Amino acid sequence: MAQEPVLAVESLRVEFATGDAPPVVAVSDMSFEVHRGETLCIVGESGCGKSLTALSILRLLPRPYGRIGAGRVLLDGRDLTTVSEAEIRAVRGRAISMIFQEPMTSLNPVLTVGRQIAETVMVHEGLSWQDCMDRALEMLRQVRIPEPERRLHEYPHQLSGGMRQRVMIAMALACRPRVLLADEPTTALDVTIQAQILDLIRDLQQETGAAVVLITHDLGVVAEMAQRVLVMYAGSKVEEGSVEEIFDAPSHPYTRGLMAAMPHLGGGRGKRLNEIPGVVPALDARPPGCAFAPRCMQAVARCHAEAPPLVQIGGTHTVACWAHGQGARA
Amino acid sequence: MWSYVARRVLATLPVMGVVAVIVFLMLRLSPGDPAAIIAGDHATSEDIAQIRERLGLDRSLAEQFVWWLGQLLSGDLGTSIYLDRPVLGLILERVEPTLALSISTMTFAVALAIPMGVVAAWKAGSWIDQSIMALSVLAFSVPVFLIGYGLVIGFSLTLELLPVQGFVSLAEDPVGFARHLVLPTVALGLVYTALLARITRATMLETLNEDYIRTARAKGLAEPRVLILHALKNASVPIVTTIGTGLALLIGGVVVTESVFAVPGIGRLTIDAVLQRDYPVIQGVILVIAGVYVLVNLAIDLAYSLLDPRIRY
Ligand SMILES: Nc1ncnc2c1ncn2[C@@H]1O[C@H](COP(=O)(O)OP(=O)(O)OP(=O)(O)O)[C@@H](O)[C@H]1O
Ligand SMILES: [Mg+2]
């Protein structure tokens, strides 16, 4: 794309400090870009580092040990990893918003939903409290919550899970962010509610032109929502491409494994990606070569010894596997 | 909300009834003849008979109870045998010092402990946290009377900044009132500060790990707002419980401090009454303190429902 990306992550490394020992690396050499109005889906098994990648964009890694070890996060060209605390706070909830997986626990139980939405507006736009509450009401309408006037003054425990996730979305979009990070926003919800929430995100994205990074382990969601797809395995990107490239020509054995594990494209929502034999290696026990090699049917000696680089195999299609690119012919 | 308050107030009545029965039986069923104990070693049998009649001990137990309860409901807690004055009046006279000391102690502890606990939890594991926790262990392990005498020696006898002992009524002399309260408040307050700081730290630590705290930060809120509005409010139920029980314990247990600082409060009244076997006064004090406990508990419950919307009315 000729246009400049809204958000670009470059060679990001996320690590956990472990006292005197060298830090444990949870995410390494992660790079991607998202453009205005575009949806990038990040997929991968549980524990592969999807949430950490998203959290590090807003510098919200778990305290006190999580930290960004290397790399840059560029919002319109400005590196967020080096700005001051006050500057990153001004970005959070305003330029970049985040929605979390657990709508049941992600809202504050002792504050009304109206107050929680209005607070975001107040902090960033400095409007009067009445104006902020008006905005909160307008947002509840936008996310299609019935009887918004009443809900505004209710507490999270008075709402269903689907409604709470709508409130989270209302809160995230209240300041019209340019980037929305949605970390498995529908995993905790019923199938029918899932579809409604995804529709809502897509509609609001079309209205606002926000770039969306949607984290999921559900290829059904990917097929429905994504323009671009990034496949992660054990803290690294193993394949990236447009949704067509990935679904038409999945090139990493792990991606193919995910596809095979999915019963029907678009129909297998909510299914965990756990049908590939074997388990993801622990953070401190990742093998020296390709992290997927121990579970890979096609692995050869080189895969166990040396990590494959990302190589381009199509228009915007890259993959990290010795079976492709120069590696395959060498 | 109001019907909830009314229901909770009504629910305290049976508790008070049970307390009244126990207090009544305590005197009647105590070993030996209460009248003889009260009269002392040198009393004649006429003295004893007189006391027995005055206490109504010559009537049947049921009769006595009905009579006593009637008196109680009309606000009459009896007459002090030793001072020959109404018990209620005696207690009311002593309420000001005790209440003043209890409330100032709790205020001192809350003002100090909550910021300490919040900061310790926020900076968990850091040197700030470790020093706050070390101080609280220290404050907890030094006995109150030791702190009390230390303060008296330091601030009253050596520096001559504050009065050694005694109490001045607020109405009489507000400055003197405050000056007299400082040392007993600090002596008594340090233990509660330590306790409260630990409870605050523990509940805040738990709360700060909640998902909604991450949400609050992701919205771009500044740390003070995250800590106070989003975390402390959620952590407040156990903290308020500790403050409430602490206050109740204080009101009932200022005995030691009051005797060190010669404050003429309920504590002193109780000690004197026990030493003089002034049974009506003992009964009255127990009833009043039990009443205060019940009221404080009621206040805690009502505070819960204000702090946490999930608690149903
Ligand atoms: N606070 C922490 N301390 C140590 N390790 C952590 C911490 N948080 C996450 N990790 C580790 O980092 C890895 C990546 O975690 P992350 O939450 O990003 O996974 P994920 O891909 O989002 O998984 P899921 O699909 O289950 O949400 C995991 O192996 C996890 O054990
Ligand atoms: Mg996750």
XYZ file of C-alpha atoms and ligand atoms in Angstrom:
675
model
C 0.000 0.000 0.000
C 1.310 3.413 -0.923
C -0.322 5.125 2.014
C 1.649 5.403 5.281
C 0.596 2.913 7.955
C -1.171 4.308 11.047
C 0.601 1.849 13.280
C 3.846 0.052 12.603
C 5.532 -2.407 14.926
C 9.193 -2.991 14.110
C 11.329 -5.862 15.393
C 9.579 -5.835 18.752
C 10.948 -7.995 21.533
C 8.989 -8.537 24.759
C 10.854 -10.002 27.682
C 10.436 -10.736 31.370
C 13.167 -9.774 33.806
C 14.242 -12.707 35.974
C 16.552 -11.170 38.543
C 20.158 -12.034 37.762
C 19.491 -14.568 35.011
C 19.138 -13.311 31.430
C 15.561 -12.180 30.701
C 13.061 -14.664 29.294
C 12.013 -13.630 25.798
C 8.264 -13.983 25.237
C 7.930 -12.268 21.861
C 10.797 -11.796 19.443
C 11.368 -9.864 16.248
C 7.689 -9.071 15.745
C 6.907 -6.662 12.905
C 3.660 -5.609 11.272
C 1.804 -2.592 9.932
C -1.833 -1.578 9.872
C -3.397 1.060 7.685
C -6.460 3.234 8.062
C -9.671 1.228 7.809
C -7.761 -2.050 7.634
C -8.169 -5.090 9.860
C -5.159 -7.194 10.725
C -5.856 -10.460 12.484
C -3.206 -12.001 14.700
C -3.770 -15.738 15.161
C -1.983 -18.415 17.121
C -2.354 -20.881 19.928
C -2.807 -19.888 23.535
C 0.423 -18.560 25.044
C 2.117 -17.634 21.790
C 2.402 -13.977 22.775
C -0.583 -12.330 21.087
C -1.727 -10.405 24.144
C 1.785 -9.349 25.069
C 2.280 -7.964 21.569
C -0.866 -5.859 21.871
C -0.134 -4.751 25.428
C 3.363 -3.633 24.544
C 1.970 -1.245 21.935
C 0.365 0.734 24.785
C 3.234 -0.032 27.186
C 0.877 -1.944 29.450
C 3.000 -5.054 29.885
C 2.496 -6.871 33.203
C 4.321 -5.094 36.005
C 6.930 -5.105 37.285
C 8.825 -7.669 35.209
C 7.439 -7.344 31.682
C 9.285 -4.949 29.395
C 10.011 -4.104 25.788
C 13.520 -5.432 25.162
C 13.994 -4.066 21.659
C 12.165 -2.648 18.682
C 9.911 0.294 17.949
C 6.186 0.983 17.927
C 5.401 3.781 15.503
C 2.121 5.664 15.654
C 2.060 7.947 12.602
C 5.822 7.700 12.588
C 6.307 8.600 16.277
C 8.062 5.938 18.366
C 5.867 5.193 21.396
C 8.509 3.116 23.166
C 10.568 6.222 23.936
C 7.940 8.867 24.741
C 7.318 10.004 28.346
C 4.710 8.450 30.641
C 2.462 11.490 30.183
C 2.705 11.207 26.397
C 1.865 7.511 26.318
C -1.097 8.201 28.635
C -2.364 10.744 26.162
C -2.208 8.055 23.456
C -3.995 5.385 25.509
C -7.734 5.489 25.008
C -7.467 8.362 22.574
C -5.313 7.504 19.540
C -5.084 3.805 20.383
C -7.773 1.953 22.355
C -7.899 -1.589 23.565
C -10.684 -4.081 24.212
C -9.976 -7.109 26.349
C -11.039 -10.705 26.291
C -12.959 -10.845 29.573
C -15.946 -8.509 29.547
C -16.982 -9.894 32.936
C -13.886 -8.628 34.734
C -12.651 -5.801 32.538
C -15.151 -3.229 33.770
C -14.890 -1.695 37.213
C -17.660 -3.230 39.358
C -18.170 -0.210 41.598
C -18.569 2.500 38.962
C -21.572 2.990 36.686
C -20.962 2.242 33.029
C -21.802 5.824 32.120
C -19.172 7.095 34.471
C -16.570 4.706 33.095
C -17.183 5.834 29.539
C -17.457 9.531 30.410
C -14.242 9.401 32.387
C -12.249 8.488 29.281
C -13.713 11.439 27.422
C -13.047 13.780 30.326
C -9.426 12.749 30.680
C -8.664 13.222 26.995
C -10.939 15.990 25.840
C -11.398 18.020 29.001
C -15.119 18.580 28.380
C -17.560 19.346 31.188
C -18.862 16.293 33.024
C -22.323 16.803 31.529
C -20.882 16.807 28.004
C -18.901 13.680 28.805
C -22.029 11.921 30.062
C -23.855 13.027 26.911
C -21.074 11.469 24.863
C -21.322 8.299 26.935
C -25.036 8.095 26.198
C -24.399 8.657 22.493
C -21.778 5.873 22.550
C -24.196 3.450 24.236
C -26.638 4.206 21.417
C -23.934 3.612 18.813
C -23.090 0.211 20.211
C -26.834 -0.564 20.085
C -27.515 -1.086 23.748
C -31.274 -1.065 24.324
C -32.580 1.567 26.756
C -29.283 3.463 26.869
C -30.648 6.163 29.226
C -31.269 3.527 31.865
C -28.099 1.515 31.237
C -25.992 4.634 31.611
C -26.670 4.620 35.339
C -26.315 0.890 35.859
C -23.367 -1.045 37.205
C -21.553 -3.752 35.204
C -23.070 -6.581 37.279
C -26.490 -5.539 36.026
C -25.483 -6.229 32.402
C -25.003 -9.463 30.465
C -21.607 -10.451 29.075
C -22.487 -9.331 25.560
C -23.709 -5.982 26.856
C -20.584 -5.486 28.874
C -18.477 -6.106 25.799
C -20.595 -3.486 24.020
C -19.843 -1.118 26.870
C -16.129 -1.903 26.486
C -16.398 -1.093 22.792
C -18.295 2.116 23.551
C -15.558 3.074 25.994
C -12.796 2.215 23.541
C -14.359 4.202 20.711
C -15.564 7.189 22.753
C -12.595 9.325 21.718
C -12.588 8.135 18.079
C -9.237 6.333 18.187
C -7.282 5.734 14.986
C -6.285 2.257 16.135
C -8.392 -0.312 17.957
C -6.618 -3.266 19.541
C -9.174 -5.994 20.177
C -7.739 -8.891 22.175
C -10.046 -11.849 21.625
C -13.123 -9.664 22.121
C -15.580 -12.491 21.526
C -13.890 -15.559 22.983
C -15.833 -15.374 26.239
C -19.214 -14.898 24.564
C -21.974 -17.138 23.144
C -21.804 -17.852 19.434
C -24.750 -15.612 18.487
C -23.467 -12.762 20.637
C -20.019 -13.234 19.060
C -21.418 -12.581 15.607
C -23.224 -9.453 16.797
C -20.100 -8.041 18.442
C -17.988 -8.696 15.352
C -20.613 -7.023 13.153
C -20.596 -4.070 15.500
C -16.828 -3.716 15.376
C -16.881 -3.887 11.588
C -19.677 -1.325 11.266
C -18.030 1.126 13.629
C -14.733 0.656 11.870
C -16.363 1.557 8.576
C -17.838 4.686 10.138
C -14.668 5.867 11.828
C -11.968 4.515 9.522
C -10.077 3.077 12.475
C -7.340 0.541 11.888
C -8.160 -2.656 13.785
C -5.772 -5.236 15.177
C -7.952 -8.205 16.030
C -6.415 -10.958 18.080
C -8.071 -14.336 17.893
C -7.333 -18.010 17.806
C -10.385 -18.615 15.699
C -9.830 -18.865 11.938
C -13.579 -18.459 11.412
C -13.291 -14.955 12.851
C -10.248 -14.332 10.655
C -12.098 -15.325 7.491
C -14.925 -13.007 8.374
C -13.021 -9.949 9.555
C -9.478 -9.765 8.229
C -7.878 -8.083 5.281
C -4.482 -9.191 6.495
C -3.465 -12.149 8.646
C -0.430 -12.668 10.859
C 0.238 -16.150 12.222
C 2.262 -16.388 15.423
C 3.947 -19.368 16.935
C 5.900 -19.405 20.221
C 6.504 -15.665 20.292
C 7.416 -15.178 16.645
C 5.712 -14.403 13.390
C 5.767 -17.496 11.181
C 3.597 -16.310 8.298
C 1.885 -13.146 7.133
C -0.192 -12.236 4.114
C -3.507 -10.981 2.825
C -6.487 -13.076 3.859
C -6.627 -14.555 0.340
C -2.944 -15.413 0.317
C -3.185 -17.132 3.677
C -6.362 -19.074 3.001
C -5.546 -19.962 -0.616
C -1.909 -20.863 -0.069
C -1.119 -21.480 3.595
C 2.628 -22.008 3.452
C 3.889 -22.632 6.958
C 3.226 -26.161 8.232
C 1.800 -24.571 11.384
C -0.675 -22.460 9.387
C -1.681 -25.551 7.447
C -2.122 -27.374 10.722
C -4.436 -24.634 11.959
C -6.475 -24.826 8.748
C -6.767 -28.568 8.965
C -7.901 -28.306 12.556
C -10.738 -25.995 11.548
C -13.856 -28.060 10.722
C -15.532 -25.730 8.210
C -14.293 -22.372 7.183
C -16.397 -19.770 8.974
C -18.405 -22.379 10.790
C -15.988 -23.434 13.484
C -16.206 -20.384 15.659
C -15.201 -20.748 19.268
C -13.155 -23.854 18.660
C -9.710 -23.813 20.287
C -6.754 -24.464 18.023
C -5.544 -27.517 19.823
C -5.790 -30.305 17.318
C -2.150 -30.139 16.207
C -0.305 -32.904 18.079
C 2.196 -31.747 20.676
C 2.358 -28.610 22.767
C 3.839 -25.136 22.463
C 7.320 -25.124 24.053
C 7.636 -23.212 27.340
C 9.179 -19.735 27.201
C 12.478 -20.847 28.665
C 12.605 -24.109 26.707
C 12.274 -22.941 23.120
C 14.482 -25.019 20.827
C 17.467 -23.402 19.062
C 16.120 -23.930 15.524
C 12.561 -23.436 14.288
C 10.295 -23.399 17.368
C 7.727 -25.492 15.527
C 10.204 -28.181 14.423
C 9.457 -30.629 17.291
C 5.779 -30.757 16.193
C 6.398 -30.459 12.435
C 5.851 -33.484 10.143
C 8.150 -32.052 7.447
C 11.009 -31.044 9.742
C 14.514 -31.858 8.510
C 17.850 -31.657 10.341
C 18.360 -28.014 9.483
C 15.014 -27.042 11.096
C 16.265 -28.275 14.480
C 19.575 -26.460 14.209
C 18.857 -23.089 12.668
C 15.864 -20.726 12.866
C 14.485 -19.946 9.396
C 14.322 -16.284 8.307
C 11.136 -14.683 6.979
C 11.135 -14.780 3.200
C 8.744 -13.290 0.681
C 6.873 -15.896 -1.352
C 4.165 -13.775 -2.982
C 2.904 -10.196 -3.362
C 2.568 -9.460 0.352
C 3.027 -13.000 1.549
C 5.945 -13.877 3.842
C 6.771 -17.081 5.669
C 9.505 -18.325 7.982
C 10.126 -21.922 6.967
C 13.096 -23.719 5.450
C 10.746 -25.371 2.979
C 10.226 -22.045 1.216
C 12.279 -19.434 -0.537
C 16.050 -19.681 -0.820
C 16.055 -22.165 2.030
C 14.095 -24.712 0.002
C 16.471 -24.619 -2.946
C 19.690 -24.272 -0.990
C -32.253 1.981 50.596
C -34.318 3.349 53.497
C -36.221 0.138 53.943
C -32.850 -1.614 54.043
C -31.679 0.740 56.795
C -34.912 0.190 58.724
C -34.593 -3.577 58.382
C -31.002 -3.507 59.561
C -31.885 -1.341 62.567
C -34.718 -3.705 63.531
C -32.353 -6.648 63.191
C -30.181 -5.214 65.967
C -33.003 -5.440 68.521
C -32.743 -9.194 69.194
C -28.987 -8.827 69.662
C -29.492 -6.125 72.244
C -32.160 -8.287 73.927
C -29.722 -11.173 74.295
C -27.092 -8.833 75.701
C -29.595 -7.475 78.220
C -30.492 -10.987 79.395
C -26.840 -11.957 79.794
C -26.026 -8.789 81.703
C -29.014 -9.389 83.966
C -28.103 -12.999 84.670
C -24.457 -12.091 85.201
C -25.214 -10.258 88.398
C -27.936 -12.590 89.652
C -26.061 -15.817 88.983
C -22.607 -14.739 90.077
C -21.359 -16.995 92.875
C -22.120 -15.929 96.396
C -24.588 -13.313 97.505
C -24.069 -10.212 95.387
C -25.432 -8.064 98.143
C -22.853 -9.421 100.574
C -20.034 -8.929 98.049
C -21.173 -5.408 97.409
C -21.533 -4.607 101.064
C -17.975 -5.681 101.815
C -16.379 -7.469 104.729
C -17.392 -5.196 107.525
C -21.072 -4.914 106.701
C -23.760 -5.881 109.155
C -26.575 -8.169 108.100
C -28.884 -5.144 108.088
C -26.647 -3.410 105.569
C -26.785 -6.498 103.403
C -30.554 -6.761 103.633
C -30.834 -3.112 102.712
C -28.668 -3.520 99.646
C -30.565 -6.649 98.656
C -33.810 -4.745 98.808
C -32.372 -1.818 96.885
C -31.220 -4.155 94.117
C -34.564 -5.971 94.211
C -32.793 -9.214 95.023
C -35.489 -10.265 97.469
C -37.966 -10.815 94.663
C -38.217 -13.772 92.222
C -35.883 -13.916 89.207
C -38.697 -13.353 86.709
C -40.091 -10.476 88.688
C -36.658 -8.939 88.924
C -36.102 -9.267 85.206
C -39.366 -7.621 84.266
C -38.731 -4.798 86.696
C -35.161 -4.325 85.502
C -36.131 -4.425 81.832
C -38.830 -1.850 82.498
C -36.279 0.430 84.095
C -33.910 -0.163 81.209
C -36.474 0.674 78.542
C -37.325 3.906 80.309
C -33.624 4.800 80.114
C -32.779 4.051 83.720
C -29.610 1.992 84.055
C -29.782 1.970 87.845
C -27.830 3.771 90.524
C -24.184 3.433 91.393
C -23.809 1.813 94.753
C -20.503 3.449 95.481
C -21.145 6.951 94.172
C -24.927 6.850 94.719
C -25.566 8.536 91.389
C -27.490 7.400 88.271
C -25.335 5.086 86.119
C -26.473 6.689 82.854
C -25.268 10.093 84.041
C -21.908 8.630 85.048
C -21.452 7.021 81.664
C -22.484 10.106 79.722
C -19.966 12.155 81.698
C -17.250 9.773 80.663
C -18.351 9.386 77.068
C -16.700 12.540 75.777
C -13.111 11.591 76.632
C -13.537 8.037 75.417
C -15.249 9.002 72.178
C -12.786 11.816 71.559
C -9.818 9.524 72.085
C -11.278 6.681 69.993
C -12.229 8.913 67.102
C -8.977 10.873 67.080
C -7.019 7.608 67.225
C -8.893 6.143 64.279
C -8.630 9.367 62.291
C -4.889 9.447 62.924
C -4.536 5.796 61.901
C -6.654 6.169 58.756
C -4.879 9.337 57.639
C -1.516 7.664 57.962
C -2.240 4.048 57.089
C -4.248 4.361 53.891
C -1.682 6.388 51.944
C 1.032 4.102 53.321
C -0.794 0.931 52.308
C -1.704 2.278 48.872
C 1.852 3.356 48.104
C 3.281 0.090 49.438
C 0.981 -1.936 47.181
C 1.642 0.312 44.212
C 5.404 -0.004 44.632
C 5.230 -3.613 45.836
C 8.657 -5.123 46.359
C 10.482 -1.800 46.209
C 12.457 -0.298 49.092
C 9.520 2.024 49.868
C 7.243 -0.973 50.310
C 9.808 -2.787 52.404
C 10.391 0.159 54.721
C 6.661 0.768 55.193
C 6.138 -2.882 56.062
C 9.136 -2.953 58.407
C 7.811 0.111 60.234
C 4.410 -1.479 60.579
C 5.880 -4.632 62.111
C 7.751 -2.454 64.574
C 4.674 -0.408 65.480
C 2.738 -3.612 65.922
C 5.180 -5.315 68.220
C 5.913 -2.537 70.726
C 3.309 -2.562 73.538
C 1.033 0.460 73.743
C 2.020 1.344 77.321
C 5.680 1.388 76.308
C 5.017 3.760 73.422
C 2.865 5.789 75.809
C 5.538 6.170 78.484
C 8.155 6.822 75.813
C 6.061 9.652 74.392
C 5.391 11.106 77.828
C 9.078 11.065 78.702
C 10.057 12.527 75.327
C 7.422 15.133 74.596
C 6.113 16.029 78.034
C 8.916 15.602 80.538
C 11.966 16.312 78.367
C 10.725 18.695 75.683
C 7.811 19.984 77.778
C 5.724 20.445 74.636
C 2.595 18.605 75.670
C 0.755 17.854 78.898
C 1.690 14.672 80.713
C -1.803 13.513 81.538
C -5.421 14.404 81.892
C -8.262 15.568 79.737
C -9.930 18.898 78.998
C -13.426 19.115 77.588
C -13.754 20.442 74.044
C -16.383 22.937 75.142
C -14.130 24.240 77.908
C -10.894 24.758 75.971
C -10.500 23.518 72.390
C -6.734 24.026 72.317
C -6.207 22.261 75.616
C -8.535 19.505 74.393
C -6.357 18.959 71.322
C -3.085 19.191 73.248
C -4.213 16.605 75.740
C -5.295 14.225 72.996
C -2.059 14.195 70.987
C 0.048 11.752 72.991
C -2.651 9.178 73.812
C -3.764 9.318 70.168
C -0.286 8.579 68.862
C 0.359 5.895 71.484
C -2.859 4.097 70.710
C -2.931 4.955 67.026
C 0.349 3.395 65.943
C -0.899 -0.160 66.370
C -4.019 0.597 64.363
C -1.932 2.384 61.749
C 0.203 -0.727 61.376
C -2.810 -3.030 61.175
C -4.666 -0.830 58.734
C -1.621 -0.235 56.520
C -1.160 -3.999 56.195
C -4.801 -4.632 55.360
C -4.779 -1.765 52.858
C -1.634 -3.058 51.184
C -2.932 -6.614 50.940
C -6.334 -5.705 49.492
C -4.817 -3.119 47.172
C -2.284 -5.642 45.880
C -5.104 -7.976 45.008
C -7.192 -5.233 43.445
C -4.320 -3.854 41.366
C -4.082 -7.248 39.641
C -7.681 -7.067 38.472
C -8.499 -6.754 34.794
C -10.420 -3.515 35.308
C -7.262 -1.826 36.581
C -5.579 -2.691 33.296
C -8.655 -1.283 31.542
C -8.365 1.937 33.549
C -4.733 2.304 32.552
C -5.538 1.458 28.936
C -8.002 4.371 28.932
C -5.133 6.736 29.634
C -5.973 7.528 33.264
C -3.197 8.901 35.454
C -1.924 6.693 38.282
C -3.487 8.638 41.198
C -6.898 8.266 39.610
C -6.306 4.561 38.910
C -5.140 3.984 42.469
C -7.757 5.963 44.333
C -10.912 5.914 42.257
C -10.532 2.544 40.555
C -8.519 0.469 43.015
C -9.072 1.889 46.495
C -12.822 2.067 46.077
C -12.865 -1.614 45.189
C -10.537 -2.477 48.044
C -12.545 -0.449 50.535
C -14.854 -3.111 51.951
C -12.176 -4.976 53.957
C -10.564 -1.666 54.877
C -13.811 -0.209 56.194
C -14.424 -3.393 58.154
C -11.053 -3.023 59.828
C -11.686 0.636 60.607
C -15.101 -0.170 62.060
C -14.011 -3.090 64.203
C -10.958 -1.086 65.237
C -13.199 1.743 66.380
C -15.434 -0.598 68.332
C -12.439 -2.239 69.970
C -11.035 1.172 70.778
C -14.174 2.369 72.476
C -14.279 -0.797 74.534
C -10.567 -1.047 75.057
C -9.132 2.337 75.811
C -8.733 1.172 79.387
C -4.959 0.873 79.277
C -4.308 4.171 77.565
C -6.773 5.966 79.755
C -5.024 4.775 82.862
C -1.570 5.668 81.530
C -2.705 9.159 80.596
C -5.217 9.513 83.436
C -8.069 10.242 81.063
C -11.345 10.077 83.018
C -13.176 8.056 80.340
C -15.261 4.899 80.198
C -12.122 2.816 80.672
C -11.387 4.400 84.019
C -15.026 4.152 85.010
C -14.959 0.427 84.275
C -11.764 -0.193 86.208
C -13.027 1.751 89.194
C -16.387 -0.001 89.067
C -14.749 -3.428 88.955
C -12.405 -2.582 91.832
C -15.318 -1.284 93.875
C -17.681 -4.061 92.769
C -20.141 -1.423 91.674
C -22.415 -3.897 89.856
C -24.977 -1.472 88.405
C -22.160 0.546 86.852
C -20.527 -2.587 85.410
C -23.855 -3.665 83.931
C -24.468 -0.246 82.494
C -21.030 -0.016 80.925
C -21.371 -3.460 79.338
C -24.774 -2.594 77.948
C -23.607 0.706 76.538
C -20.461 -0.762 75.009
C -22.442 -3.631 73.502
C -24.825 -1.053 72.119
C -21.934 0.854 70.565
C -20.562 -2.355 69.004
C -23.932 -3.099 67.487
C -24.218 0.442 66.166
C -20.713 0.382 64.686
C -21.465 -2.927 62.989
C -24.640 -1.477 61.610
C -22.671 1.499 60.294
C -20.155 -0.849 58.643
C -22.933 -2.762 56.916
C -24.529 0.422 55.693
C -21.151 1.645 54.439
C -20.741 -1.583 52.429
C -23.939 -0.978 50.569
C -22.818 2.547 49.722
C -19.349 1.442 48.585
C -20.212 -1.659 46.634
C -23.281 -1.599 44.413
C -23.247 -5.395 44.183
C -24.292 -5.738 47.810
C -28.043 -6.033 47.662
C -30.300 -3.992 49.864
N 3.223 -11.719 33.875
C 3.871 -12.699 33.222
N 4.982 -13.259 33.752
C 5.636 -14.251 33.115
N 5.237 -14.769 31.938
C 4.131 -14.268 31.352
C 3.385 -13.203 31.965
N 2.332 -12.918 31.160
C 2.431 -13.758 30.098
N 3.502 -14.558 30.210
C 3.922 -15.594 29.257
O 4.074 -15.025 27.987
C 3.572 -15.896 26.987
C 2.658 -15.171 26.059
O 1.513 -14.742 26.759
P 0.279 -14.033 26.046
O -0.669 -13.650 27.125
O 0.735 -12.974 25.144
O -0.341 -15.231 25.196
P -1.587 -15.191 24.203
O -1.076 -15.527 22.860
O -2.336 -13.927 24.361
O -2.445 -16.419 24.740
P -4.032 -16.570 24.936
O -4.585 -17.023 23.635
O -4.130 -17.622 25.976
O -4.537 -15.246 25.395
C 2.895 -17.050 27.714
O 3.693 -18.195 27.558
C 2.836 -16.637 29.141
O 3.115 -17.726 29.965
Mg -4.202 -13.421 25.267
